PDB file of C-alpha atoms in Angstrom:
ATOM      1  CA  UNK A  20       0.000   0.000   0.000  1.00 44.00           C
ATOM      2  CA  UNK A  21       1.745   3.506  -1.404  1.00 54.00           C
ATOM      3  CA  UNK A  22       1.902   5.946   1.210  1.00 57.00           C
ATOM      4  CA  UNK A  23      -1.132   9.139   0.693  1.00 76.00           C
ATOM      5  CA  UNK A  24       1.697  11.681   0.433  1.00 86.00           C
ATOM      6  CA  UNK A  25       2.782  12.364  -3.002  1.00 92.00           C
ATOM      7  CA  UNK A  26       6.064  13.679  -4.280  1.00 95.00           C
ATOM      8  CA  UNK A  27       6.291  17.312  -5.653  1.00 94.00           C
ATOM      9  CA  UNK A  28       6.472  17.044  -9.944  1.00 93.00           C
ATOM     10  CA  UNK A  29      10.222  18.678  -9.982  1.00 93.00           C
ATOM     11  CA  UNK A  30      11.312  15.582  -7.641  1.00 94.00           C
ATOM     12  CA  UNK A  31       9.610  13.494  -9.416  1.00 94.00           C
ATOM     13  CA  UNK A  32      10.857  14.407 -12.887  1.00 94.00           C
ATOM     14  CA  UNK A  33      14.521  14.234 -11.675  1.00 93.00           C
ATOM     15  CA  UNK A  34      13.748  11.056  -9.558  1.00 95.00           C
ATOM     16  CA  UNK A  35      12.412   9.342 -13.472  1.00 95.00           C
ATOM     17  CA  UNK A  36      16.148  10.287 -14.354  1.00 94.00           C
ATOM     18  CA  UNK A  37      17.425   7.364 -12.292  1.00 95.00           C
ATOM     19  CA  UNK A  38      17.786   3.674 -13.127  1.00 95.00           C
ATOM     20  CA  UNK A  39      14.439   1.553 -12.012  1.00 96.00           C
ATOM     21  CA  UNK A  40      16.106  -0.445  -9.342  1.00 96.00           C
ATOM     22  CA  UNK A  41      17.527   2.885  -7.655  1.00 96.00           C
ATOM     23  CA  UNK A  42      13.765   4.553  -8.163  1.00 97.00           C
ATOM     24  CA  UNK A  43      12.166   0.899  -6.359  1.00 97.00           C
ATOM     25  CA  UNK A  44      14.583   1.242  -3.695  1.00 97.00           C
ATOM     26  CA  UNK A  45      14.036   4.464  -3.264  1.00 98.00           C
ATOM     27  CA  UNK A  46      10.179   4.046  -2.943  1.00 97.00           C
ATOM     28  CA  UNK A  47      10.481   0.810  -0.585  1.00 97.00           C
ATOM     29  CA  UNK A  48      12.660   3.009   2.347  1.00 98.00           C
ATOM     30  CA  UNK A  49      10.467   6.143   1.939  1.00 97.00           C
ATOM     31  CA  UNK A  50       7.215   4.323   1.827  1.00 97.00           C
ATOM     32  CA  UNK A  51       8.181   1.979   5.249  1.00 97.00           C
ATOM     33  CA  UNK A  52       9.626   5.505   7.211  1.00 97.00           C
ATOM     34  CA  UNK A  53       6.500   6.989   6.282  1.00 97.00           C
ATOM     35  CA  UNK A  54       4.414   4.397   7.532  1.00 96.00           C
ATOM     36  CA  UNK A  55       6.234   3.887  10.430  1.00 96.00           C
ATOM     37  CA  UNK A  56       6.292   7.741  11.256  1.00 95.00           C
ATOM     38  CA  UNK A  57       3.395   8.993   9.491  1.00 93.00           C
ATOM     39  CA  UNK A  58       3.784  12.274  11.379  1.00 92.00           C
ATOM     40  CA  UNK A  59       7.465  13.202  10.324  1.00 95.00           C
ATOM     41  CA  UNK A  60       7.794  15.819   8.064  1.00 95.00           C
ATOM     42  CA  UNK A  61      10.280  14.914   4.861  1.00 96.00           C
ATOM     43  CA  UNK A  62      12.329  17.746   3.120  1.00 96.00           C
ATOM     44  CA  UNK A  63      13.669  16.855  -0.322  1.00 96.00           C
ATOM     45  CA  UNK A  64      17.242  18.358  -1.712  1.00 94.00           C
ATOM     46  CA  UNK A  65      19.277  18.259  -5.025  1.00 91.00           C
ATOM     47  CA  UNK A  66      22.335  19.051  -4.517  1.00 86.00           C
ATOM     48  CA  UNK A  67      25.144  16.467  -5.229  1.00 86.00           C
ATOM     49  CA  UNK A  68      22.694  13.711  -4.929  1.00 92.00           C
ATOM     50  CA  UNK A  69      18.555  14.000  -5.161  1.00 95.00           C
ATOM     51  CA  UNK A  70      17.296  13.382  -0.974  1.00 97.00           C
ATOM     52  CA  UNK A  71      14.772  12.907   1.366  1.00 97.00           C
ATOM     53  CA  UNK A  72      15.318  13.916   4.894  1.00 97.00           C
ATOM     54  CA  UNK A  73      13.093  12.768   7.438  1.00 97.00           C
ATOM     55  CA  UNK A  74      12.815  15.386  10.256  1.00 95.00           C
ATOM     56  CA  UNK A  75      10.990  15.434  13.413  1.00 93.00           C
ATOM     57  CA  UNK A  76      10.326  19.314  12.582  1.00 89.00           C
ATOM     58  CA  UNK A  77      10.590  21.636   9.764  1.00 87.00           C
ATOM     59  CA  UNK A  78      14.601  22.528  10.218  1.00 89.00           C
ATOM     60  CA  UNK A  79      16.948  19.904   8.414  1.00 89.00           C
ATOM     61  CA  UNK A  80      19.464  19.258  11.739  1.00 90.00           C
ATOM     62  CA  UNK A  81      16.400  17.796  13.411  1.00 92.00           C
ATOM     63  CA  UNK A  82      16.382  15.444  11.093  1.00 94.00           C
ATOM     64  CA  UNK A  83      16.894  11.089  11.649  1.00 97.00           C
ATOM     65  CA  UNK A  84      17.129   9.432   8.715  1.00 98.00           C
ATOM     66  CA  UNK A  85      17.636  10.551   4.897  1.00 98.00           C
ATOM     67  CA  UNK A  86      17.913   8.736   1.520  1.00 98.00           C
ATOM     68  CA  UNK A  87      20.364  10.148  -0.733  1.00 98.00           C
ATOM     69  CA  UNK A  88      20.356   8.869  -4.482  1.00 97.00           C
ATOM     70  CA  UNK A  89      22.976   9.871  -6.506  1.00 96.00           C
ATOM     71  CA  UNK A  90      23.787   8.619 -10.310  1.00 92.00           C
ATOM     72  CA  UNK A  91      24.205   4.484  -9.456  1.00 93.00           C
ATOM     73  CA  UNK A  92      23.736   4.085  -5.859  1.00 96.00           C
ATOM     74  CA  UNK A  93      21.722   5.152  -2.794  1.00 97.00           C
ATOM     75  CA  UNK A  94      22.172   5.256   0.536  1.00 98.00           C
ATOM     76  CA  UNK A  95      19.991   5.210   4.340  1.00 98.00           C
ATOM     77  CA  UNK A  96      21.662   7.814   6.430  1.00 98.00           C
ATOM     78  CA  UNK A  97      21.910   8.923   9.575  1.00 98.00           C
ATOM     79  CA  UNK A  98      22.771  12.465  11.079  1.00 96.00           C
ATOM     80  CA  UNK A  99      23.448  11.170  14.195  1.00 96.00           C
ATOM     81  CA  UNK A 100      24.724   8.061  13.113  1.00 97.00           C
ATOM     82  CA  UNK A 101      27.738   8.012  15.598  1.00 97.00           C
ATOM     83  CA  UNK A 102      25.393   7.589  19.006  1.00 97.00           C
ATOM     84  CA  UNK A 103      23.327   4.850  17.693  1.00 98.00           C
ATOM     85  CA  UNK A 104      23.695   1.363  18.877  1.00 97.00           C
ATOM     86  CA  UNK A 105      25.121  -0.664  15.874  1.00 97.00           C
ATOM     87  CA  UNK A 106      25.862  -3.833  17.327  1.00 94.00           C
ATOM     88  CA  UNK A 107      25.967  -5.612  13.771  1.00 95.00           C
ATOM     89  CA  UNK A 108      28.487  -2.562  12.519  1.00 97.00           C
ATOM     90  CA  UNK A 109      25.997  -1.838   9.362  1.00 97.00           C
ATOM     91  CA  UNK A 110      26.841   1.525   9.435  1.00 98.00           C
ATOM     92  CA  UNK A 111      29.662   3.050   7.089  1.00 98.00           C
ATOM     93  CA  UNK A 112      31.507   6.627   6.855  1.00 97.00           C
ATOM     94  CA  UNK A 113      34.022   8.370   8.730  1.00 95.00           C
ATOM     95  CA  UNK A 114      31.935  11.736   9.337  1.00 92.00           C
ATOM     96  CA  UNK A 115      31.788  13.417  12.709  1.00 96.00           C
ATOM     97  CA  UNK A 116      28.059  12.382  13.053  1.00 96.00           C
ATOM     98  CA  UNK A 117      27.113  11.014   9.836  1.00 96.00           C
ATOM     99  CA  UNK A 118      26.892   7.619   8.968  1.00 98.00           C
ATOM    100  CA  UNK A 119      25.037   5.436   6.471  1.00 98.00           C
ATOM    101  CA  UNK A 120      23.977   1.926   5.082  1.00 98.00           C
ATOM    102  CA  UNK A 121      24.739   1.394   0.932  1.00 98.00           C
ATOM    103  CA  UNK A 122      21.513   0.191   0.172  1.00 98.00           C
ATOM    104  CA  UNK A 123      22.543  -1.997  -2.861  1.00 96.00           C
ATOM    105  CA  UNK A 124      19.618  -4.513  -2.905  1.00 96.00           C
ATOM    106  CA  UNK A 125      16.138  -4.596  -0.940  1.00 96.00           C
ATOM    107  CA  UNK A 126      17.902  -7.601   1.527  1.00 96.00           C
ATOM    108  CA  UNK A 127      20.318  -4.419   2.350  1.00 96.00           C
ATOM    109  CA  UNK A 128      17.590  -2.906   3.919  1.00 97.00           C
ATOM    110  CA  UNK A 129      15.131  -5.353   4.720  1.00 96.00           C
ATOM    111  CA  UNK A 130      16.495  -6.304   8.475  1.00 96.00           C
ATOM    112  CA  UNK A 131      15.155  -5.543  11.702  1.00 97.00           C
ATOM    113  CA  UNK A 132      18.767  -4.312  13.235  1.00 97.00           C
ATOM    114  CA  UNK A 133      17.873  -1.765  10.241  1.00 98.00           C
ATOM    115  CA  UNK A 134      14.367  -1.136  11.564  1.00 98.00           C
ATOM    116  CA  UNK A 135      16.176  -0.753  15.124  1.00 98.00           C
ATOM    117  CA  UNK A 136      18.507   1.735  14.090  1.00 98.00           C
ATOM    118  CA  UNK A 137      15.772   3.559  12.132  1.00 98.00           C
ATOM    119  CA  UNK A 138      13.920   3.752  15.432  1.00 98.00           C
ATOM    120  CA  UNK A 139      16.679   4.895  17.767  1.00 98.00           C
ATOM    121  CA  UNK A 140      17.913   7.914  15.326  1.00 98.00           C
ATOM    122  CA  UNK A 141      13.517   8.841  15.726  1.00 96.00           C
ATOM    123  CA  UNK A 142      13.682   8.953  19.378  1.00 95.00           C
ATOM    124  CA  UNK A 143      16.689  10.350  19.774  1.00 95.00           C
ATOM    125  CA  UNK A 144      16.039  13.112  17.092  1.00 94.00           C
ATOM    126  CA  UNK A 145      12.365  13.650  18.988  1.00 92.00           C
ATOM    127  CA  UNK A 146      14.459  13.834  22.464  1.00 92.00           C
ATOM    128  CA  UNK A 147      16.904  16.379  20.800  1.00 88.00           C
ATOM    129  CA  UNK A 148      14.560  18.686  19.276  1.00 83.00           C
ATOM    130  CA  UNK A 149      12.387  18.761  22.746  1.00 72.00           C
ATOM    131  CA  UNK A 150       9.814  21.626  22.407  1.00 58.00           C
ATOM    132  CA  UNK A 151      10.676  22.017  18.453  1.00 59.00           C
ATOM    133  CA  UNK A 152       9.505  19.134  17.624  1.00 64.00           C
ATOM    134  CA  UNK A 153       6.712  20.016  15.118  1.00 68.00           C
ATOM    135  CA  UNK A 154       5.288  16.568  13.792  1.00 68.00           C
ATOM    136  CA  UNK A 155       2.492  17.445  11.190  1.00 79.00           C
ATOM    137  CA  UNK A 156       3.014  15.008   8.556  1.00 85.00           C
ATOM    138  CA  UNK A 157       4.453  17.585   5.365  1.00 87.00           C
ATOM    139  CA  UNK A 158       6.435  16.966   2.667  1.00 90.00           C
ATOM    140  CA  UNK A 159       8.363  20.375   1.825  1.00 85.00           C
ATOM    141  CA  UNK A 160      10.670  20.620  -1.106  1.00 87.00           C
ATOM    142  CA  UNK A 161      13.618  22.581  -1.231  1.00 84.00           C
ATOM    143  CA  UNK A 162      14.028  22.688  -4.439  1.00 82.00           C
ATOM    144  CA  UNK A 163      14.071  25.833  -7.011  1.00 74.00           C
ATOM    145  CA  UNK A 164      15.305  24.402 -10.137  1.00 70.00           C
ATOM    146  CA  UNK A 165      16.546  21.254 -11.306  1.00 65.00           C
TER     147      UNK A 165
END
């Protein structure tokens, strides 16, 4: 079942640029975070790659989780990726806070320590925003021109 909230037609058009599989992943990680959180609000970027953030407000550093997809490969981030509990050591990178998981098939992503780790960066984003916290279920592009 697709998720009510529709994609804005300039993501969309730039998303259609992408190879199928990338699109289908893609769909699969936004469609579960949305279901999961239907009350998060999702910001989408193009910049170096096109990106979904998943925010527990309407500011980008409150945000948990984001799907980047550049030109042959996406990835599930994390802002806060460093204070999450990765016991099975999915997450890659070498940022101060980011990390992420190369999503190169559905199995990639299709785990429950992935599910965990999902859930830990949303309650530890919703602790870390406090009173901010503004969950009202928007999608809000940030993009002016592709």
């Amino acid at each position: 079942m697709k998720s009510e909230r529709q994609l804005p037609e300039i993501f969309t058009r730039a998303l259609l640029q992408k190879e199928e599989a990338l699109i289908a992943r893609y769909h699969t990680i936004r469609e579960y975070i949305l279901k999961t959180y239907p009350g998060v609000n999702e910001l989408l970027y193009h910049t170096h790659a096109l990106t979904s953030v998943f925010t527990v407000s309407e500011k980008m550093s409150d945000g948990f989780c984001l799907i980047p997809i550049y030109t042959a490969h996406l990835n599930l981030g994390f802002q806060r990726g460093v204070l999450l509990n990765d016991s099975l050591h999915l997450l890659e990178g070498t940022g101060k806070l980011m990390r992420h998981i190369p999503i190169r098939n559905l199995d990639d992503f299709h785990k429950e320590a992935v599910y965990h780790l999902i859930d830990e960066a949303y309650q530890l984003a919703i602790e870390d925003a406090g009173a901010s916290s503004a969950l009202n279920g928007k999608t809000i592009s940030k993009i002016k021109s592709i």
